């Protein structure tokens, strides 16, 4: 049965939980991921003190305190966070499991355990990153049942399938009711940004795919469905997601609200794909007859990547840390139109925007400068 979709009532005002608080220490859970890395960069640029929480510690730098803990262990979290007092929490982590039942158990528990470990901290706001599977359903039930019409709006009822996003929201709302902090939820669509070792990274996946196509003399073949090739879609740049999360955490009018977060432009892959190919100097092919998934195209890609590594003196040998074929196939293989409405956050005062093509090209250039791709 679906979990209740009702938002909790706004928490009562409590001492130490006022909008005028000057003590701003942010805890970023999932600090080494695409969204977490962007948040750490933004918060430090704005002068926050940042606790960068990840299982593998991030590099220390001014304003950033690396915190290493296992989000699946409340004791590990308590030990790692002892002596720290974050005022704001940004939760961007998730662990992929084999089934949605396991996804719910593991990923909702991570939210619950982190907030339990922070029971004595002066937390004012918790921001949770989720995604458009809020409207589409989980991977194992993708697009099944009554999927709402596009563009997706935040007030759509939950689908009648289990979904770990729903379970995470419920943990967040329960803690907010009990402890009196405000909350926000941020529903992103295919986040592209800088990260290595991320399980869902279309930006680096397409960059690596292009490099392999160039090495093999192959065209840059669109791997997805006819619907995605021809239909309208959108995406989310990680810096924009970070902008919205920090905005919501510090704007009283945005408290206790769920927001979609997409770049603000829409496009069709049949328009963008040739432009990405041109950036890499490649010939391209669009959809023809049936999808051509990357997991099949790239089944023997590691030896080719080894050759590219040696030829161009690159710094990341493990192809699985750069390319998530399965995730890009899932996004580009959808047989339904997917894009989201941004009216709710616009009405509340958030006006951020990114050009999706330019976001891709800037990311490719950054990966190239860091010798992650040739």
mmCIF file of C-alpha atoms in Angstrom:
data_model
loop_
_atom_site.group_PDB
_atom_site.id
_atom_site.type_symbol
_atom_site.label_atom_id
_atom_site.label_comp_id
_atom_site.label_asym_id
_atom_site.label_seq_id
_atom_site.Cartn_x
_atom_site.Cartn_y
_atom_site.Cartn_z
ATOM 1 C CA UNK A 1 0.000 0.000 0.000
ATOM 2 C CA UNK A 2 1.259 3.526 -0.618
ATOM 3 C CA UNK A 3 2.508 5.506 2.307
ATOM 4 C CA UNK A 4 0.371 8.493 3.314
ATOM 5 C CA UNK A 5 1.034 11.480 1.081
ATOM 6 C CA UNK A 6 -0.039 14.176 3.539
ATOM 7 C CA UNK A 7 2.516 16.853 4.378
ATOM 8 C CA UNK A 8 2.917 17.390 8.137
ATOM 9 C CA UNK A 9 1.797 20.611 9.753
ATOM 10 C CA UNK A 10 4.436 23.323 10.001
ATOM 11 C CA UNK A 11 6.370 22.972 13.267
ATOM 12 C CA UNK A 12 5.827 25.472 16.026
ATOM 13 C CA UNK A 13 8.495 28.111 16.491
ATOM 14 C CA UNK A 14 11.080 27.039 19.027
ATOM 15 C CA UNK A 15 13.905 28.907 20.755
ATOM 16 C CA UNK A 16 17.076 28.694 18.696
ATOM 17 C CA UNK A 17 15.103 27.951 15.537
ATOM 18 C CA UNK A 18 14.565 31.488 14.284
ATOM 19 C CA UNK A 19 15.214 32.872 10.831
ATOM 20 C CA UNK A 20 17.644 35.359 12.329
ATOM 21 C CA UNK A 21 20.073 32.768 13.662
ATOM 22 C CA UNK A 22 23.663 33.672 12.832
ATOM 23 C CA UNK A 23 25.218 30.285 13.665
ATOM 24 C CA UNK A 24 25.376 28.602 10.277
ATOM 25 C CA UNK A 25 27.102 25.270 10.182
ATOM 26 C CA UNK A 26 25.907 22.975 7.408
ATOM 27 C CA UNK A 27 26.107 19.201 7.426
ATOM 28 C CA UNK A 28 26.134 17.800 3.880
ATOM 29 C CA UNK A 29 25.352 14.071 3.779
ATOM 30 C CA UNK A 30 26.689 12.523 0.577
ATOM 31 C CA UNK A 31 29.349 15.210 0.256
ATOM 32 C CA UNK A 32 31.370 13.348 -2.385
ATOM 33 C CA UNK A 33 28.440 12.927 -4.797
ATOM 34 C CA UNK A 34 27.214 15.148 -7.616
ATOM 35 C CA UNK A 35 24.762 17.174 -5.539
ATOM 36 C CA UNK A 36 26.793 17.017 -2.344
ATOM 37 C CA UNK A 37 29.957 18.307 -4.024
ATOM 38 C CA UNK A 38 28.052 21.244 -5.494
ATOM 39 C CA UNK A 39 26.560 22.032 -2.088
ATOM 40 C CA UNK A 40 29.964 21.980 -0.394
ATOM 41 C CA UNK A 41 31.332 24.382 -3.029
ATOM 42 C CA UNK A 42 28.375 26.767 -2.729
ATOM 43 C CA UNK A 43 28.199 26.786 1.056
ATOM 44 C CA UNK A 44 31.916 27.413 1.519
ATOM 45 C CA UNK A 45 31.782 30.199 -1.082
ATOM 46 C CA UNK A 46 29.006 31.780 0.999
ATOM 47 C CA UNK A 47 31.057 31.565 4.193
ATOM 48 C CA UNK A 48 29.341 28.644 5.911
ATOM 49 C CA UNK A 49 31.243 26.166 8.035
ATOM 50 C CA UNK A 50 30.672 22.792 6.326
ATOM 51 C CA UNK A 51 30.720 19.286 7.758
ATOM 52 C CA UNK A 52 31.274 17.120 4.674
ATOM 53 C CA UNK A 53 29.854 13.708 5.560
ATOM 54 C CA UNK A 54 30.691 10.719 3.396
ATOM 55 C CA UNK A 55 31.809 7.146 3.875
ATOM 56 C CA UNK A 56 35.141 7.919 2.202
ATOM 57 C CA UNK A 57 36.426 11.276 3.511
ATOM 58 C CA UNK A 58 36.534 14.201 1.090
ATOM 59 C CA UNK A 59 39.659 16.353 0.938
ATOM 60 C CA UNK A 60 39.952 18.930 3.697
ATOM 61 C CA UNK A 61 40.028 22.571 2.634
ATOM 62 C CA UNK A 62 39.311 25.931 4.242
ATOM 63 C CA UNK A 63 35.803 25.939 5.657
ATOM 64 C CA UNK A 64 35.326 22.174 5.176
ATOM 65 C CA UNK A 65 35.624 19.553 7.901
ATOM 66 C CA UNK A 66 35.619 16.018 6.450
ATOM 67 C CA UNK A 67 33.455 13.620 8.480
ATOM 68 C CA UNK A 68 33.662 9.907 7.729
ATOM 69 C CA UNK A 69 30.794 7.682 8.835
ATOM 70 C CA UNK A 70 28.541 4.871 7.680
ATOM 71 C CA UNK A 71 25.040 6.274 7.114
ATOM 72 C CA UNK A 72 23.667 2.785 7.749
ATOM 73 C CA UNK A 73 24.907 2.842 11.357
ATOM 74 C CA UNK A 74 23.510 5.256 13.917
ATOM 75 C CA UNK A 75 26.430 4.459 16.232
ATOM 76 C CA UNK A 76 28.950 5.293 13.508
ATOM 77 C CA UNK A 77 27.124 8.577 12.924
ATOM 78 C CA UNK A 78 26.952 9.436 16.613
ATOM 79 C CA UNK A 79 30.676 8.832 17.014
ATOM 80 C CA UNK A 80 31.639 10.814 13.912
ATOM 81 C CA UNK A 81 29.359 13.754 14.728
ATOM 82 C CA UNK A 82 30.135 13.999 18.436
ATOM 83 C CA UNK A 83 31.060 17.578 19.261
ATOM 84 C CA UNK A 84 29.586 18.989 16.054
ATOM 85 C CA UNK A 85 26.478 21.199 16.098
ATOM 86 C CA UNK A 86 25.092 21.773 12.603
ATOM 87 C CA UNK A 87 22.258 24.247 12.216
ATOM 88 C CA UNK A 88 21.309 23.030 8.726
ATOM 89 C CA UNK A 89 21.343 19.547 7.217
ATOM 90 C CA UNK A 90 21.439 18.787 3.478
ATOM 91 C CA UNK A 91 20.737 15.130 2.704
ATOM 92 C CA UNK A 92 21.796 14.024 -0.808
ATOM 93 C CA UNK A 93 22.903 10.410 -0.246
ATOM 94 C CA UNK A 94 21.328 7.141 -1.328
ATOM 95 C CA UNK A 95 22.398 3.508 -1.652
ATOM 96 C CA UNK A 96 21.002 1.476 -4.513
ATOM 97 C CA UNK A 97 19.547 -1.897 -3.502
ATOM 98 C CA UNK A 98 18.319 -4.882 -5.513
ATOM 99 C CA UNK A 99 14.613 -4.315 -4.795
ATOM 100 C CA UNK A 100 12.449 -1.351 -3.857
ATOM 101 C CA UNK A 101 11.583 -3.050 -0.565
ATOM 102 C CA UNK A 102 15.281 -3.010 0.281
ATOM 103 C CA UNK A 103 15.643 0.544 -1.060
ATOM 104 C CA UNK A 104 12.906 1.656 1.336
ATOM 105 C CA UNK A 105 14.426 -0.116 4.318
ATOM 106 C CA UNK A 106 17.976 1.117 3.745
ATOM 107 C CA UNK A 107 17.425 4.644 2.447
ATOM 108 C CA UNK A 108 14.685 5.667 4.874
ATOM 109 C CA UNK A 109 16.775 4.314 7.747
ATOM 110 C CA UNK A 110 19.717 6.498 6.670
ATOM 111 C CA UNK A 111 17.565 9.626 7.010
ATOM 112 C CA UNK A 112 16.171 8.457 10.341
ATOM 113 C CA UNK A 113 19.557 7.429 11.744
ATOM 114 C CA UNK A 114 21.288 10.665 10.760
ATOM 115 C CA UNK A 115 18.598 12.775 12.397
ATOM 116 C CA UNK A 116 18.686 10.504 15.464
ATOM 117 C CA UNK A 117 22.444 11.005 15.698
ATOM 118 C CA UNK A 118 21.837 14.771 15.614
ATOM 119 C CA UNK A 119 19.217 14.689 18.377
ATOM 120 C CA UNK A 120 21.192 17.142 20.535
ATOM 121 C CA UNK A 121 22.242 19.455 17.684
ATOM 122 C CA UNK A 122 20.547 22.848 17.182
ATOM 123 C CA UNK A 123 19.110 21.836 13.815
ATOM 124 C CA UNK A 124 16.970 24.573 12.225
ATOM 125 C CA UNK A 125 16.308 23.110 8.772
ATOM 126 C CA UNK A 126 16.723 19.805 6.920
ATOM 127 C CA UNK A 127 16.735 19.742 3.100
ATOM 128 C CA UNK A 128 16.203 16.385 1.387
ATOM 129 C CA UNK A 129 17.105 15.719 -2.251
ATOM 130 C CA UNK A 130 14.895 13.240 -4.105
ATOM 131 C CA UNK A 131 13.816 13.166 -7.756
ATOM 132 C CA UNK A 132 11.157 12.776 -10.404
ATOM 133 C CA UNK A 133 10.655 9.113 -9.555
ATOM 134 C CA UNK A 134 8.274 10.763 -7.092
ATOM 135 C CA UNK A 135 5.923 10.928 -10.115
ATOM 136 C CA UNK A 136 7.264 8.027 -12.204
ATOM 137 C CA UNK A 137 7.648 5.297 -9.605
ATOM 138 C CA UNK A 138 10.792 3.319 -8.684
ATOM 139 C CA UNK A 139 12.984 1.572 -11.244
ATOM 140 C CA UNK A 140 11.263 -1.803 -10.794
ATOM 141 C CA UNK A 141 7.805 -0.246 -11.404
ATOM 142 C CA UNK A 142 8.865 2.595 -13.687
ATOM 143 C CA UNK A 143 5.940 4.312 -15.370
ATOM 144 C CA UNK A 144 3.428 1.730 -14.210
ATOM 145 C CA UNK A 145 0.040 2.795 -12.968
ATOM 146 C CA UNK A 146 -1.410 6.288 -13.140
ATOM 147 C CA UNK A 147 1.587 8.501 -14.032
ATOM 148 C CA UNK A 148 0.533 12.194 -14.006
ATOM 149 C CA UNK A 149 0.554 14.365 -17.097
ATOM 150 C CA UNK A 150 3.574 16.521 -17.873
ATOM 151 C CA UNK A 151 4.724 18.892 -16.652
ATOM 152 C CA UNK A 152 4.837 17.277 -13.215
ATOM 153 C CA UNK A 153 3.547 19.434 -10.341
ATOM 154 C CA UNK A 154 4.488 19.052 -6.695
ATOM 155 C CA UNK A 155 0.898 18.586 -5.518
ATOM 156 C CA UNK A 156 0.398 15.355 -7.478
ATOM 157 C CA UNK A 157 -0.721 12.509 -5.175
ATOM 158 C CA UNK A 158 1.689 9.691 -4.513
ATOM 159 C CA UNK A 159 1.524 6.712 -6.836
ATOM 160 C CA UNK A 160 0.002 3.468 -5.589
ATOM 161 C CA UNK A 161 3.379 1.720 -5.502
ATOM 162 C CA UNK A 162 6.017 1.602 -2.794
ATOM 163 C CA UNK A 163 8.785 4.167 -3.297
ATOM 164 C CA UNK A 164 11.773 4.945 -1.108
ATOM 165 C CA UNK A 165 11.326 8.674 -1.766
ATOM 166 C CA UNK A 166 7.980 8.498 0.026
ATOM 167 C CA UNK A 167 9.549 6.658 2.953
ATOM 168 C CA UNK A 168 12.356 9.223 3.205
ATOM 169 C CA UNK A 169 9.836 12.068 3.219
ATOM 170 C CA UNK A 170 7.877 10.385 6.003
ATOM 171 C CA UNK A 171 11.010 10.024 8.144
ATOM 172 C CA UNK A 172 11.840 13.693 7.556
ATOM 173 C CA UNK A 173 8.333 14.872 8.434
ATOM 174 C CA UNK A 174 8.160 12.745 11.577
ATOM 175 C CA UNK A 175 11.428 14.192 12.842
ATOM 176 C CA UNK A 176 10.338 17.739 11.952
ATOM 177 C CA UNK A 177 7.094 17.327 13.926
ATOM 178 C CA UNK A 178 8.929 15.902 16.918
ATOM 179 C CA UNK A 179 11.785 18.398 17.027
ATOM 180 C CA UNK A 180 10.425 21.588 15.506
ATOM 181 C CA UNK A 181 12.836 22.205 12.642
ATOM 182 C CA UNK A 182 11.662 23.236 9.178
ATOM 183 C CA UNK A 183 12.180 21.079 6.099
ATOM 184 C CA UNK A 184 12.282 21.165 2.324
ATOM 185 C CA UNK A 185 12.259 18.456 -0.351
ATOM 186 C CA UNK A 186 13.957 18.969 -3.724
ATOM 187 C CA UNK A 187 12.831 16.802 -6.649
ATOM 188 C CA UNK A 188 15.512 16.878 -9.343
ATOM 189 C CA UNK A 189 15.557 15.353 -12.814
ATOM 190 C CA UNK A 190 18.755 13.659 -14.073
ATOM 191 C CA UNK A 191 21.358 15.689 -12.215
ATOM 192 C CA UNK A 192 24.546 16.461 -14.147
ATOM 193 C CA UNK A 193 27.572 17.762 -12.332
ATOM 194 C CA UNK A 194 31.126 17.015 -11.299
ATOM 195 C CA UNK A 195 31.706 13.806 -9.359
ATOM 196 C CA UNK A 196 33.760 10.627 -9.684
ATOM 197 C CA UNK A 197 32.433 7.304 -8.460
ATOM 198 C CA UNK A 198 28.775 8.320 -8.588
ATOM 199 C CA UNK A 199 26.207 5.677 -9.496
ATOM 200 C CA UNK A 200 24.010 8.048 -11.514
ATOM 201 C CA UNK A 201 26.111 10.416 -13.608
ATOM 202 C CA UNK A 202 24.916 11.025 -17.160
ATOM 203 C CA UNK A 203 27.437 13.838 -17.669
ATOM 204 C CA UNK A 204 30.564 11.736 -17.178
ATOM 205 C CA UNK A 205 28.884 8.697 -18.778
ATOM 206 C CA UNK A 206 28.296 10.535 -22.062
ATOM 207 C CA UNK A 207 31.782 12.058 -21.953
ATOM 208 C CA UNK A 208 33.390 8.626 -21.554
ATOM 209 C CA UNK A 209 31.097 7.152 -24.208
ATOM 210 C CA UNK A 210 32.179 9.879 -26.626
ATOM 211 C CA UNK A 211 35.861 9.190 -25.914
ATOM 212 C CA UNK A 212 35.367 5.478 -26.614
ATOM 213 C CA UNK A 213 33.458 6.240 -29.820
ATOM 214 C CA UNK A 214 36.341 8.451 -30.961
ATOM 215 C CA UNK A 215 38.918 5.785 -30.138
ATOM 216 C CA UNK A 216 36.996 3.097 -32.037
ATOM 217 C CA UNK A 217 35.994 5.332 -34.955
ATOM 218 C CA UNK A 218 32.308 4.780 -34.226
ATOM 219 C CA UNK A 219 29.446 7.269 -34.476
ATOM 220 C CA UNK A 220 27.935 8.727 -31.310
ATOM 221 C CA UNK A 221 24.768 6.586 -31.259
ATOM 222 C CA UNK A 222 21.749 7.693 -29.240
ATOM 223 C CA UNK A 223 21.033 4.710 -26.976
ATOM 224 C CA UNK A 224 17.463 5.465 -25.945
ATOM 225 C CA UNK A 225 13.853 5.228 -26.993
ATOM 226 C CA UNK A 226 11.925 6.900 -29.798
ATOM 227 C CA UNK A 227 9.870 8.742 -27.170
ATOM 228 C CA UNK A 228 12.949 10.270 -25.579
ATOM 229 C CA UNK A 229 14.498 11.117 -28.953
ATOM 230 C CA UNK A 230 11.436 13.053 -30.088
ATOM 231 C CA UNK A 231 9.775 14.145 -26.854
ATOM 232 C CA UNK A 232 10.241 17.205 -24.659
ATOM 233 C CA UNK A 233 12.406 16.780 -21.572
ATOM 234 C CA UNK A 234 14.556 18.700 -19.093
ATOM 235 C CA UNK A 235 17.464 18.170 -16.682
ATOM 236 C CA UNK A 236 19.000 19.548 -13.487
ATOM 237 C CA UNK A 237 22.491 21.032 -13.179
ATOM 238 C CA UNK A 238 24.010 20.281 -9.770
ATOM 239 C CA UNK A 239 24.930 23.889 -9.010
ATOM 240 C CA UNK A 240 21.330 24.975 -9.559
ATOM 241 C CA UNK A 241 20.099 22.192 -7.273
ATOM 242 C CA UNK A 242 22.519 23.431 -4.606
ATOM 243 C CA UNK A 243 21.284 26.998 -5.116
ATOM 244 C CA UNK A 244 17.687 25.949 -4.517
ATOM 245 C CA UNK A 245 18.483 23.806 -1.476
ATOM 246 C CA UNK A 246 20.381 26.626 0.239
ATOM 247 C CA UNK A 247 17.706 29.144 -0.761
ATOM 248 C CA UNK A 248 14.954 26.997 0.758
ATOM 249 C CA UNK A 249 16.991 26.390 3.907
ATOM 250 C CA UNK A 250 17.371 30.128 4.506
ATOM 251 C CA UNK A 251 14.087 31.564 3.180
ATOM 252 C CA UNK A 252 11.128 31.491 5.592
ATOM 253 C CA UNK A 253 8.609 31.542 2.724
ATOM 254 C CA UNK A 254 10.105 28.275 1.405
ATOM 255 C CA UNK A 255 9.877 26.361 4.669
ATOM 256 C CA UNK A 256 7.985 23.055 4.906
ATOM 257 C CA UNK A 257 7.571 22.714 1.149
ATOM 258 C CA UNK A 258 8.473 20.263 -1.614
ATOM 259 C CA UNK A 259 9.931 21.795 -4.794
ATOM 260 C CA UNK A 260 10.710 20.528 -8.253
ATOM 261 C CA UNK A 261 14.148 21.653 -9.403
ATOM 262 C CA UNK A 262 15.046 21.616 -13.101
ATOM 263 C CA UNK A 263 17.148 23.958 -15.203
ATOM 264 C CA UNK A 264 14.232 25.970 -16.530
ATOM 265 C CA UNK A 265 14.742 25.175 -20.217
ATOM 266 C CA UNK A 266 13.270 22.251 -22.136
ATOM 267 C CA UNK A 267 14.710 20.452 -25.155
ATOM 268 C CA UNK A 268 14.447 17.380 -27.352
ATOM 269 C CA UNK A 269 17.321 14.919 -27.575
ATOM 270 C CA UNK A 270 17.067 15.016 -31.364
ATOM 271 C CA UNK A 271 18.151 18.689 -31.022
ATOM 272 C CA UNK A 272 20.782 18.288 -28.265
ATOM 273 C CA UNK A 273 22.437 14.999 -29.314
ATOM 274 C CA UNK A 274 24.023 16.363 -32.529
ATOM 275 C CA UNK A 275 25.345 19.340 -30.561
ATOM 276 C CA UNK A 276 27.029 17.102 -28.003
ATOM 277 C CA UNK A 277 28.511 15.008 -30.815
ATOM 278 C CA UNK A 278 29.877 18.152 -32.490
ATOM 279 C CA UNK A 279 31.616 19.144 -29.252
ATOM 280 C CA UNK A 280 33.591 15.903 -29.429
ATOM 281 C CA UNK A 281 34.089 16.046 -33.215
ATOM 282 C CA UNK A 282 31.995 12.917 -33.758
ATOM 283 C CA UNK A 283 29.493 11.748 -36.330
ATOM 284 C CA UNK A 284 26.191 10.823 -34.728
ATOM 285 C CA UNK A 285 23.160 8.593 -35.163
ATOM 286 C CA UNK A 286 19.729 9.151 -33.677
ATOM 287 C CA UNK A 287 16.990 6.703 -32.867
ATOM 288 C CA UNK A 288 16.536 4.046 -35.564
ATOM 289 C CA UNK A 289 13.985 1.244 -35.164
ATOM 290 C CA UNK A 290 14.796 0.335 -31.531
ATOM 291 C CA UNK A 291 16.879 1.484 -28.539
ATOM 292 C CA UNK A 292 20.592 0.606 -28.579
ATOM 293 C CA UNK A 293 21.458 0.550 -24.856
ATOM 294 C CA UNK A 294 24.904 1.594 -23.680
ATOM 295 C CA UNK A 295 25.148 -1.511 -21.507
ATOM 296 C CA UNK A 296 25.183 -3.534 -24.753
ATOM 297 C CA UNK A 297 27.266 -1.086 -26.797
ATOM 298 C CA UNK A 298 29.905 -0.828 -24.050
ATOM 299 C CA UNK A 299 30.005 -4.418 -22.825
ATOM 300 C CA UNK A 300 33.756 -4.733 -23.588
ATOM 301 C CA UNK A 301 34.693 -1.097 -23.006
ATOM 302 C CA UNK A 302 37.246 -1.453 -20.168
ATOM 303 C CA UNK A 303 40.144 -2.644 -22.406
ATOM 304 C CA UNK A 304 39.422 0.239 -24.779
ATOM 305 C CA UNK A 305 39.445 2.634 -21.827
ATOM 306 C CA UNK A 306 42.788 1.178 -20.708
ATOM 307 C CA UNK A 307 44.182 2.078 -24.124
ATOM 308 C CA UNK A 308 42.717 5.588 -23.950
ATOM 309 C CA UNK A 309 44.151 6.008 -20.431
ATOM 310 C CA UNK A 310 47.668 5.143 -21.573
ATOM 311 C CA UNK A 311 47.480 7.239 -24.738
ATOM 312 C CA UNK A 312 46.243 10.416 -23.024
ATOM 313 C CA UNK A 313 47.764 10.017 -19.543
ATOM 314 C CA UNK A 314 44.390 10.127 -17.787
ATOM 315 C CA UNK A 315 43.953 9.811 -14.030
ATOM 316 C CA UNK A 316 41.010 7.406 -13.525
ATOM 317 C CA UNK A 317 41.543 3.840 -14.664
ATOM 318 C CA UNK A 318 38.330 2.296 -13.328
ATOM 319 C CA UNK A 319 35.659 2.857 -15.960
ATOM 320 C CA UNK A 320 32.869 2.025 -13.498
ATOM 321 C CA UNK A 321 33.765 5.123 -11.464
ATOM 322 C CA UNK A 322 33.118 7.361 -14.459
ATOM 323 C CA UNK A 323 30.367 5.695 -16.469
ATOM 324 C CA UNK A 324 27.015 4.402 -15.186
ATOM 325 C CA UNK A 325 25.653 2.796 -18.368
ATOM 326 C CA UNK A 326 22.578 1.368 -16.625
ATOM 327 C CA UNK A 327 21.429 4.734 -15.300
ATOM 328 C CA UNK A 328 21.805 6.601 -18.596
ATOM 329 C CA UNK A 329 20.006 3.722 -20.337
ATOM 330 C CA UNK A 330 17.159 3.977 -17.798
ATOM 331 C CA UNK A 331 16.796 7.726 -18.343
ATOM 332 C CA UNK A 332 17.101 7.721 -22.128
ATOM 333 C CA UNK A 333 15.125 4.512 -22.554
ATOM 334 C CA UNK A 334 11.905 5.787 -20.986
ATOM 335 C CA UNK A 335 8.785 5.419 -23.096
ATOM 336 C CA UNK A 336 6.997 8.445 -21.632
ATOM 337 C CA UNK A 337 7.543 12.170 -21.762
ATOM 338 C CA UNK A 338 9.187 13.559 -18.619
ATOM 339 C CA UNK A 339 9.582 17.179 -17.556
ATOM 340 C CA UNK A 340 8.659 19.210 -14.497
ATOM 341 C CA UNK A 341 6.977 22.491 -13.633
ATOM 342 C CA UNK A 342 8.945 25.112 -11.670
ATOM 343 C CA UNK A 343 6.034 27.404 -10.839
ATOM 344 C CA UNK A 344 5.966 26.699 -7.110
ATOM 345 C CA UNK A 345 9.532 27.816 -6.411
ATOM 346 C CA UNK A 346 9.261 30.720 -8.877
ATOM 347 C CA UNK A 347 6.225 31.994 -6.986
ATOM 348 C CA UNK A 348 8.165 31.712 -3.718
ATOM 349 C CA UNK A 349 11.041 33.790 -5.122
ATOM 350 C CA UNK A 350 13.582 31.305 -6.540
ATOM 351 C CA UNK A 351 14.601 32.468 -10.012
ATOM 352 C CA UNK A 352 17.660 30.286 -10.739
ATOM 353 C CA UNK A 353 18.179 29.029 -14.306
ATOM 354 C CA UNK A 354 20.717 27.001 -16.282
ATOM 355 C CA UNK A 355 21.117 26.421 -20.015
ATOM 356 C CA UNK A 356 21.303 22.623 -20.324
ATOM 357 C CA UNK A 357 23.541 22.527 -23.404
ATOM 358 C CA UNK A 358 26.013 24.920 -21.816
ATOM 359 C CA UNK A 359 25.914 22.937 -18.567
ATOM 360 C CA UNK A 360 26.932 19.779 -20.457
ATOM 361 C CA UNK A 361 29.715 21.522 -22.367
ATOM 362 C CA UNK A 362 31.128 23.209 -19.269
ATOM 363 C CA UNK A 363 31.139 19.863 -17.467
ATOM 364 C CA UNK A 364 32.905 18.146 -20.368
ATOM 365 C CA UNK A 365 35.541 20.889 -20.383
ATOM 366 C CA UNK A 366 36.083 20.490 -16.637
ATOM 367 C CA UNK A 367 36.507 16.725 -16.956
ATOM 368 C CA UNK A 368 38.985 17.305 -19.756
ATOM 369 C CA UNK A 369 40.969 19.868 -17.723
ATOM 370 C CA UNK A 370 41.182 17.388 -14.841
ATOM 371 C CA UNK A 371 42.402 14.645 -17.220
ATOM 372 C CA UNK A 372 39.389 12.450 -16.580
ATOM 373 C CA UNK A 373 38.631 12.318 -20.314
ATOM 374 C CA UNK A 374 40.924 13.042 -23.307
#
